[in-house]
Amino acid sequence: MTALESYIRQIETGKVTVGFWVSEWYLKTIKPIVDGKSAEYYFDPDASENYYRFVESFCVFTKNKNFIGNTIKYLDWQKAFFDCFFGIKKKSDDLRRFKEPVLIVATRNGKTEMTYPLPLFMIATTPGVDGACAATKLAQARILHDKCVQGIKMSDALNSYFFDHKDYPPIRILTKESTGMNSKFIPLAKDQSKDKSGWDGQEFYFAIIDELHAATYDMYGTLKERMTNYDDSFLLCMGTAGKLRGALFDDRRSYYKKIILGLIDNPTIMPVI
């Protein structure tokens, strides 16, 4: 039984306590797919295994005195998230269904620590792609990027795969030439580029918005436009629970809830809130 299947069962039986939106999403949208009752989508239980092997072989906790330096072991709810992202696929072409996974949790739930292996895995296993951690300010964009750098420095295996960084903080994470991957992960912000747009014509295979509440409509829309050249590209949106009235965060959260309730049909979005 996969973590996703186990988590769904725990929600059904009340073994775990979850919020309304989490329960609705997994029981109403995901469970029918896992149970093989969807005409358009299916669950591939092995799709996330390479990612878990990467995390559990190479990635360590970078903070918390009780865990620092220990191999990352995901909790059930975290594995359910990645099982859902990697494993829910379209029957028409076997590609991942979700192009916009969303994770909104209360503060201090370790979302950055949980997700820093993902961009490293993507550039380590996908040749010739660019990924970005995006924000309106470079300092904000660096948070997840620097967490990745810290994880690389604490792992001999990752150090052997990615370029060493003489300067701190580095401006990009590159795969070594010997790997033949030619992929990179960069922090991206409107205040860093020459034209002050933050994008400079770049195309991305994946992008991550670490704090959705700090994002702007322009940044969100531009990132989506810059990812159209890849069939399985994705934009991971993360944030902490809260309100920013009249801004992108509130609008997107309202949109995500309507998807969960079945009021809006957008099969590319995976809202876990």
JSON list of N, CA and C in Angstrom, two decimals, residues 58-115:
[
{"chain": "A", "resi": 58, "resn": "PHE", "atom": "N", "xyz": [20.25, 10.78, -0.33]},
{"chain": "A", "resi": 58, "resn": "PHE", "atom": "CA", "xyz": [21.16, 11.91, -0.46]},
{"chain": "A", "resi": 58, "resn": "PHE", "atom": "C", "xyz": [20.81, 13.15, 0.38]},
{"chain": "A", "resi": 59, "resn": "CYS", "atom": "N", "xyz": [19.58, 13.28, 0.84]},
{"chain": "A", "resi": 59, "resn": "CYS", "atom": "CA", "xyz": [19.14, 14.54, 1.45]},
{"chain": "A", "resi": 59, "resn": "CYS", "atom": "C", "xyz": [18.99, 14.41, 2.96]},
{"chain": "A", "resi": 60, "resn": "VAL", "atom": "N", "xyz": [19.46, 15.44, 3.66]},
{"chain": "A", "resi": 60, "resn": "VAL", "atom": "CA", "xyz": [19.42, 15.42, 5.12]},
{"chain": "A", "resi": 60, "resn": "VAL", "atom": "C", "xyz": [18.70, 16.66, 5.65]},
{"chain": "A", "resi": 61, "resn": "PHE", "atom": "N", "xyz": [18.24, 16.57, 6.89]},
{"chain": "A", "resi": 61, "resn": "PHE", "atom": "CA", "xyz": [17.67, 17.74, 7.54]},
{"chain": "A", "resi": 61, "resn": "PHE", "atom": "C", "xyz": [18.77, 18.77, 7.75]},
{"chain": "A", "resi": 62, "resn": "THR", "atom": "N", "xyz": [18.44, 20.02, 7.48]},
{"chain": "A", "resi": 62, "resn": "THR", "atom": "CA", "xyz": [19.45, 21.08, 7.58]},
{"chain": "A", "resi": 62, "resn": "THR", "atom": "C", "xyz": [19.31, 21.94, 8.83]},
{"chain": "A", "resi": 63, "resn": "LYS", "atom": "N", "xyz": [18.24, 21.69, 9.62]},
{"chain": "A", "resi": 63, "resn": "LYS", "atom": "CA", "xyz": [18.07, 22.44, 10.86]},
{"chain": "A", "resi": 63, "resn": "LYS", "atom": "C", "xyz": [17.30, 21.61, 11.86]},
{"chain": "A", "resi": 64, "resn": "ASN", "atom": "N", "xyz": [17.09, 22.17, 13.04]},
{"chain": "A", "resi": 64, "resn": "ASN", "atom": "CA", "xyz": [16.45, 21.49, 14.18]},
{"chain": "A", "resi": 64, "resn": "ASN", "atom": "C", "xyz": [17.45, 20.55, 14.83]},
{"chain": "A", "resi": 65, "resn": "LYS", "atom": "N", "xyz": [17.84, 20.88, 16.05]},
{"chain": "A", "resi": 65, "resn": "LYS", "atom": "CA", "xyz": [18.89, 20.13, 16.73]},
{"chain": "A", "resi": 65, "resn": "LYS", "atom": "C", "xyz": [18.57, 18.65, 16.90]},
{"chain": "A", "resi": 66, "resn": "ASN", "atom": "N", "xyz": [17.31, 18.30, 16.85]},
{"chain": "A", "resi": 66, "resn": "ASN", "atom": "CA", "xyz": [16.92, 16.90, 17.02]},
{"chain": "A", "resi": 66, "resn": "ASN", "atom": "C", "xyz": [17.04, 16.09, 15.73]},
{"chain": "A", "resi": 67, "resn": "PHE", "atom": "N", "xyz": [17.15, 16.79, 14.59]},
{"chain": "A", "resi": 67, "resn": "PHE", "atom": "CA", "xyz": [17.14, 16.09, 13.31]},
{"chain": "A", "resi": 67, "resn": "PHE", "atom": "C", "xyz": [18.31, 16.44, 12.40]},
{"chain": "A", "resi": 68, "resn": "ILE", "atom": "N", "xyz": [18.98, 17.56, 12.63]},
{"chain": "A", "resi": 68, "resn": "ILE", "atom": "CA", "xyz": [19.99, 18.06, 11.69]},
{"chain": "A", "resi": 68, "resn": "ILE", "atom": "C", "xyz": [21.02, 16.99, 11.37]},
{"chain": "A", "resi": 69, "resn": "GLY", "atom": "N", "xyz": [21.29, 16.83, 10.08]},
{"chain": "A", "resi": 69, "resn": "GLY", "atom": "CA", "xyz": [22.26, 15.85, 9.63]},
{"chain": "A", "resi": 69, "resn": "GLY", "atom": "C", "xyz": [21.68, 14.46, 9.39]},
{"chain": "A", "resi": 70, "resn": "ASN", "atom": "N", "xyz": [20.47, 14.21, 9.87]},
{"chain": "A", "resi": 70, "resn": "ASN", "atom": "CA", "xyz": [19.83, 12.91, 9.67]},
{"chain": "A", "resi": 70, "resn": "ASN", "atom": "C", "xyz": [19.14, 12.87, 8.31]},
{"chain": "A", "resi": 71, "resn": "THR", "atom": "N", "xyz": [19.05, 11.67, 7.75]},
{"chain": "A", "resi": 71, "resn": "THR", "atom": "CA", "xyz": [18.37, 11.50, 6.47]},
{"chain": "A", "resi": 71, "resn": "THR", "atom": "C", "xyz": [16.91, 11.91, 6.57]},
{"chain": "A", "resi": 72, "resn": "ILE", "atom": "N", "xyz": [16.43, 12.62, 5.57]},
{"chain": "A", "resi": 72, "resn": "ILE", "atom": "CA", "xyz": [15.03, 13.04, 5.56]},
{"chain": "A", "resi": 72, "resn": "ILE", "atom": "C", "xyz": [14.13, 11.82, 5.39]},
{"chain": "A", "resi": 73, "resn": "LYS", "atom": "N", "xyz": [13.16, 11.70, 6.27]},
{"chain": "A", "resi": 73, "resn": "LYS", "atom": "CA", "xyz": [12.12, 10.69, 6.18]},
{"chain": "A", "resi": 73, "resn": "LYS", "atom": "C", "xyz": [10.79, 11.42, 6.21]},
{"chain": "A", "resi": 74, "resn": "TYR", "atom": "N", "xyz": [10.05, 11.32, 5.12]},
{"chain": "A", "resi": 74, "resn": "TYR", "atom": "CA", "xyz": [8.79, 12.04, 5.02]},
{"chain": "A", "resi": 74, "resn": "TYR", "atom": "C", "xyz": [7.71, 11.41, 5.90]},
{"chain": "A", "resi": 75, "resn": "LEU", "atom": "N", "xyz": [6.85, 12.26, 6.43]},
{"chain": "A", "resi": 75, "resn": "LEU", "atom": "CA", "xyz": [5.67, 11.81, 7.14]},
{"chain": "A", "resi": 75, "resn": "LEU", "atom": "C", "xyz": [4.61, 11.37, 6.14]},
{"chain": "A", "resi": 76, "resn": "ASP", "atom": "N", "xyz": [3.57, 10.70, 6.63]},
{"chain": "A", "resi": 76, "resn": "ASP", "atom": "CA", "xyz": [2.53, 10.18, 5.72]},
{"chain": "A", "resi": 76, "resn": "ASP", "atom": "C", "xyz": [1.90, 11.28, 4.88]},
{"chain": "A", "resi": 77, "resn": "TRP", "atom": "N", "xyz": [1.56, 12.43, 5.50]},
{"chain": "A", "resi": 77, "resn": "TRP", "atom": "CA", "xyz": [0.89, 13.48, 4.75]},
{"chain": "A", "resi": 77, "resn": "TRP", "atom": "C", "xyz": [1.80, 14.07, 3.70]},
{"chain": "A", "resi": 78, "resn": "GLN", "atom": "N", "xyz": [3.11, 14.09, 3.98]},
{"chain": "A", "resi": 78, "resn": "GLN", "atom": "CA", "xyz": [4.05, 14.62, 3.00]},
{"chain": "A", "resi": 78, "resn": "GLN", "atom": "C", "xyz": [4.21, 13.66, 1.83]},
{"chain": "A", "resi": 79, "resn": "LYS", "atom": "N", "xyz": [4.30, 12.36, 2.14]},
{"chain": "A", "resi": 79, "resn": "LYS", "atom": "CA", "xyz": [4.39, 11.37, 1.07]},
{"chain": "A", "resi": 79, "resn": "LYS", "atom": "C", "xyz": [3.12, 11.33, 0.24]},
{"chain": "A", "resi": 80, "resn": "ALA", "atom": "N", "xyz": [1.98, 11.51, 0.89]},
{"chain": "A", "resi": 80, "resn": "ALA", "atom": "CA", "xyz": [0.72, 11.55, 0.14]},
{"chain": "A", "resi": 80, "resn": "ALA", "atom": "C", "xyz": [0.74, 12.68, -0.87]},
{"chain": "A", "resi": 81, "resn": "PHE", "atom": "N", "xyz": [1.32, 13.82, -0.47]},
{"chain": "A", "resi": 81, "resn": "PHE", "atom": "CA", "xyz": [1.41, 14.97, -1.37]},
{"chain": "A", "resi": 81, "resn": "PHE", "atom": "C", "xyz": [2.23, 14.62, -2.61]},
{"chain": "A", "resi": 82, "resn": "PHE", "atom": "N", "xyz": [3.41, 14.01, -2.39]},
{"chain": "A", "resi": 82, "resn": "PHE", "atom": "CA", "xyz": [4.28, 13.69, -3.53]},
{"chain": "A", "resi": 82, "resn": "PHE", "atom": "C", "xyz": [3.75, 12.50, -4.33]},
{"chain": "A", "resi": 83, "resn": "ASP", "atom": "N", "xyz": [3.11, 11.53, -3.66]},
{"chain": "A", "resi": 83, "resn": "ASP", "atom": "CA", "xyz": [2.47, 10.44, -4.40]},
{"chain": "A", "resi": 83, "resn": "ASP", "atom": "C", "xyz": [1.43, 11.00, -5.37]},
{"chain": "A", "resi": 84, "resn": "CYS", "atom": "N", "xyz": [0.68, 11.96, -4.88]},
{"chain": "A", "resi": 84, "resn": "CYS", "atom": "CA", "xyz": [-0.37, 12.58, -5.68]},
{"chain": "A", "resi": 84, "resn": "CYS", "atom": "C", "xyz": [0.25, 13.34, -6.85]},
{"chain": "A", "resi": 85, "resn": "PHE", "atom": "N", "xyz": [1.28, 14.11, -6.59]},
{"chain": "A", "resi": 85, "resn": "PHE", "atom": "CA", "xyz": [1.91, 14.92, -7.64]},
{"chain": "A", "resi": 85, "resn": "PHE", "atom": "C", "xyz": [2.55, 14.05, -8.71]},
{"chain": "A", "resi": 86, "resn": "PHE", "atom": "N", "xyz": [3.37, 13.11, -8.31]},
{"chain": "A", "resi": 86, "resn": "PHE", "atom": "CA", "xyz": [4.08, 12.27, -9.29]},
{"chain": "A", "resi": 86, "resn": "PHE", "atom": "C", "xyz": [3.18, 11.17, -9.87]},
{"chain": "A", "resi": 87, "resn": "GLY", "atom": "N", "xyz": [2.24, 10.67, -9.07]},
{"chain": "A", "resi": 87, "resn": "GLY", "atom": "CA", "xyz": [1.56, 9.44, -9.43]},
{"chain": "A", "resi": 87, "resn": "GLY", "atom": "C", "xyz": [0.22, 9.56, -10.13]},
{"chain": "A", "resi": 88, "resn": "ILE", "atom": "N", "xyz": [-0.46, 10.71, -10.02]},
{"chain": "A", "resi": 88, "resn": "ILE", "atom": "CA", "xyz": [-1.73, 10.87, -10.73]},
{"chain": "A", "resi": 88, "resn": "ILE", "atom": "C", "xyz": [-1.41, 11.29, -12.16]},
{"chain": "A", "resi": 89, "resn": "LYS", "atom": "N", "xyz": [-1.79, 10.42, -13.12]},
{"chain": "A", "resi": 89, "resn": "LYS", "atom": "CA", "xyz": [-1.39, 10.65, -14.51]},
{"chain": "A", "resi": 89, "resn": "LYS", "atom": "C", "xyz": [-2.60, 10.60, -15.45]},
{"chain": "A", "resi": 90, "resn": "LYS", "atom": "N", "xyz": [-2.40, 11.16, -16.62]},
{"chain": "A", "resi": 90, "resn": "LYS", "atom": "CA", "xyz": [-3.44, 11.16, -17.64]},
{"chain": "A", "resi": 90, "resn": "LYS", "atom": "C", "xyz": [-3.36, 9.87, -18.45]},
{"chain": "A", "resi": 91, "resn": "LYS", "atom": "N", "xyz": [-4.49, 9.25, -18.68]},
{"chain": "A", "resi": 91, "resn": "LYS", "atom": "CA", "xyz": [-4.52, 8.04, -19.48]},
{"chain": "A", "resi": 91, "resn": "LYS", "atom": "C", "xyz": [-4.19, 8.31, -20.94]},
{"chain": "A", "resi": 92, "resn": "SER", "atom": "N", "xyz": [-4.43, 9.53, -21.37]},
{"chain": "A", "resi": 92, "resn": "SER", "atom": "CA", "xyz": [-4.23, 9.87, -22.78]},
{"chain": "A", "resi": 92, "resn": "SER", "atom": "C", "xyz": [-2.76, 9.88, -23.19]},
{"chain": "A", "resi": 93, "resn": "ASP", "atom": "N", "xyz": [-1.86, 10.29, -22.28]},
{"chain": "A", "resi": 93, "resn": "ASP", "atom": "CA", "xyz": [-0.45, 10.39, -22.65]},
{"chain": "A", "resi": 93, "resn": "ASP", "atom": "C", "xyz": [0.52, 9.96, -21.56]},
{"chain": "A", "resi": 94, "resn": "ASP", "atom": "N", "xyz": [0.01, 9.50, -20.42]},
{"chain": "A", "resi": 94, "resn": "ASP", "atom": "CA", "xyz": [0.82, 9.02, -19.29]},
{"chain": "A", "resi": 94, "resn": "ASP", "atom": "C", "xyz": [1.68, 10.11, -18.64]},
{"chain": "A", "resi": 95, "resn": "LEU", "atom": "N", "xyz": [1.37, 11.37, -18.90]},
{"chain": "A", "resi": 95, "resn": "LEU", "atom": "CA", "xyz": [2.08, 12.46, -18.25]},
{"chain": "A", "resi": 95, "resn": "LEU", "atom": "C", "xyz": [1.39, 12.81, -16.93]},
{"chain": "A", "resi": 96, "resn": "ARG", "atom": "N", "xyz": [2.13, 13.47, -16.07]},
{"chain": "A", "resi": 96, "resn": "ARG", "atom": "CA", "xyz": [1.54, 13.92, -14.80]},
{"chain": "A", "resi": 96, "resn": "ARG", "atom": "C", "xyz": [0.33, 14.81, -15.07]},
{"chain": "A", "resi": 97, "resn": "ARG", "atom": "N", "xyz": [-0.71, 14.61, -14.29]},
{"chain": "A", "resi": 97, "resn": "ARG", "atom": "CA", "xyz": [-1.91, 15.44, -14.45]},
{"chain": "A", "resi": 97, "resn": "ARG", "atom": "C", "xyz": [-1.67, 16.86, -13.95]},
{"chain": "A", "resi": 98, "resn": "PHE", "atom": "N", "xyz": [-0.97, 16.99, -12.83]},
{"chain": "A", "resi": 98, "resn": "PHE", "atom": "CA", "xyz": [-0.94, 18.29, -12.15]},
{"chain": "A", "resi": 98, "resn": "PHE", "atom": "C", "xyz": [0.25, 19.14, -12.59]},
{"chain": "A", "resi": 99, "resn": "LYS", "atom": "N", "xyz": [-0.08, 20.34, -13.06]},
{"chain": "A", "resi": 99, "resn": "LYS", "atom": "CA", "xyz": [0.93, 21.32, -13.46]},
{"chain": "A", "resi": 99, "resn": "LYS", "atom": "C", "xyz": [1.06, 22.45, -12.44]},
{"chain": "A", "resi": 100, "resn": "GLU", "atom": "N", "xyz": [0.16, 22.49, -11.48]},
{"chain": "A", "resi": 100, "resn": "GLU", "atom": "CA", "xyz": [0.24, 23.49, -10.42]},
{"chain": "A", "resi": 100, "resn": "GLU", "atom": "C", "xyz": [-0.09, 22.85, -9.06]},
{"chain": "A", "resi": 101, "resn": "PRO", "atom": "N", "xyz": [0.87, 22.13, -8.49]},
{"chain": "A", "resi": 101, "resn": "PRO", "atom": "CA", "xyz": [0.67, 21.62, -7.13]},
{"chain": "A", "resi": 101, "resn": "PRO", "atom": "C", "xyz": [0.70, 22.78, -6.14]},
{"chain": "A", "resi": 102, "resn": "VAL", "atom": "N", "xyz": [-0.16, 22.72, -5.16]},
{"chain": "A", "resi": 102, "resn": "VAL", "atom": "CA", "xyz": [-0.29, 23.82, -4.19]},
{"chain": "A", "resi": 102, "resn": "VAL", "atom": "C", "xyz": [-0.21, 23.25, -2.78]},
{"chain": "A", "resi": 103, "resn": "LEU", "atom": "N", "xyz": [0.60, 23.86, -1.94]},
{"chain": "A", "resi": 103, "resn": "LEU", "atom": "CA", "xyz": [0.72, 23.44, -0.55]},
{"chain": "A", "resi": 103, "resn": "LEU", "atom": "C", "xyz": [0.62, 24.66, 0.34]},
{"chain": "A", "resi": 104, "resn": "ILE", "atom": "N", "xyz": [-0.49, 24.77, 1.05]},
{"chain": "A", "resi": 104, "resn": "ILE", "atom": "CA", "xyz": [-0.68, 25.86, 2.01]},
{"chain": "A", "resi": 104, "resn": "ILE", "atom": "C", "xyz": [-0.87, 25.24, 3.38]},
{"chain": "A", "resi": 105, "resn": "VAL", "atom": "N", "xyz": [0.07, 25.51, 4.27]},
{"chain": "A", "resi": 105, "resn": "VAL", "atom": "CA", "xyz": [0.04, 24.92, 5.61]},
{"chain": "A", "resi": 105, "resn": "VAL", "atom": "C", "xyz": [0.31, 26.01, 6.64]},
{"chain": "A", "resi": 106, "resn": "ALA", "atom": "N", "xyz": [0.03, 25.68, 7.89]},
{"chain": "A", "resi": 106, "resn": "ALA", "atom": "CA", "xyz": [0.34, 26.62, 8.97]},
{"chain": "A", "resi": 106, "resn": "ALA", "atom": "C", "xyz": [1.85, 26.78, 9.09]},
{"chain": "A", "resi": 107, "resn": "THR", "atom": "N", "xyz": [2.27, 27.89, 9.61]},
{"chain": "A", "resi": 107, "resn": "THR", "atom": "CA", "xyz": [3.70, 28.16, 9.77]},
{"chain": "A", "resi": 107, "resn": "THR", "atom": "C", "xyz": [4.36, 27.13, 10.68]},
{"chain": "A", "resi": 108, "resn": "ARG", "atom": "N", "xyz": [5.64, 26.92, 10.47]},
{"chain": "A", "resi": 108, "resn": "ARG", "atom": "CA", "xyz": [6.46, 25.98, 11.24]},
{"chain": "A", "resi": 108, "resn": "ARG", "atom": "C", "xyz": [6.08, 24.52, 11.02]},
{"chain": "A", "resi": 109, "resn": "ASN", "atom": "N", "xyz": [5.57, 24.23, 9.83]},
{"chain": "A", "resi": 109, "resn": "ASN", "atom": "CA", "xyz": [5.31, 22.84, 9.46]},
{"chain": "A", "resi": 109, "resn": "ASN", "atom": "C", "xyz": [6.39, 22.28, 8.54]},
{"chain": "A", "resi": 110, "resn": "GLY", "atom": "N", "xyz": [7.46, 23.05, 8.35]},
{"chain": "A", "resi": 110, "resn": "GLY", "atom": "CA", "xyz": [8.62, 22.55, 7.61]},
{"chain": "A", "resi": 110, "resn": "GLY", "atom": "C", "xyz": [8.42, 22.42, 6.12]},
{"chain": "A", "resi": 111, "resn": "LYS", "atom": "N", "xyz": [7.64, 23.31, 5.50]},
{"chain": "A", "resi": 111, "resn": "LYS", "atom": "CA", "xyz": [7.38, 23.17, 4.07]},
{"chain": "A", "resi": 111, "resn": "LYS", "atom": "C", "xyz": [8.64, 23.38, 3.23]},
{"chain": "A", "resi": 112, "resn": "THR", "atom": "N", "xyz": [9.53, 24.30, 3.66]},
{"chain": "A", "resi": 112, "resn": "THR", "atom": "CA", "xyz": [10.76, 24.53, 2.89]},
{"chain": "A", "resi": 112, "resn": "THR", "atom": "C", "xyz": [11.70, 23.34, 3.03]},
{"chain": "A", "resi": 113, "resn": "GLU", "atom": "N", "xyz": [11.83, 22.83, 4.25]},
{"chain": "A", "resi": 113, "resn": "GLU", "atom": "CA", "xyz": [12.66, 21.64, 4.47]},
{"chain": "A", "resi": 113, "resn": "GLU", "atom": "C", "xyz": [12.09, 20.44, 3.71]},
{"chain": "A", "resi": 114, "resn": "MET", "atom": "N", "xyz": [10.79, 20.36, 3.65]},
{"chain": "A", "resi": 114, "resn": "MET", "atom": "CA", "xyz": [10.10, 19.26, 2.96]},
{"chain": "A", "resi": 114, "resn": "MET", "atom": "C", "xyz": [10.34, 19.31, 1.46]},
{"chain": "A", "resi": 115, "resn": "THR", "atom": "N", "xyz": [10.40, 20.48, 0.89]},
{"chain": "A", "resi": 115, "resn": "THR", "atom": "CA", "xyz": [10.43, 20.61, -0.56]},
{"chain": "A", "resi": 115, "resn": "THR", "atom": "C", "xyz": [11.79, 20.89, -1.16]}
]
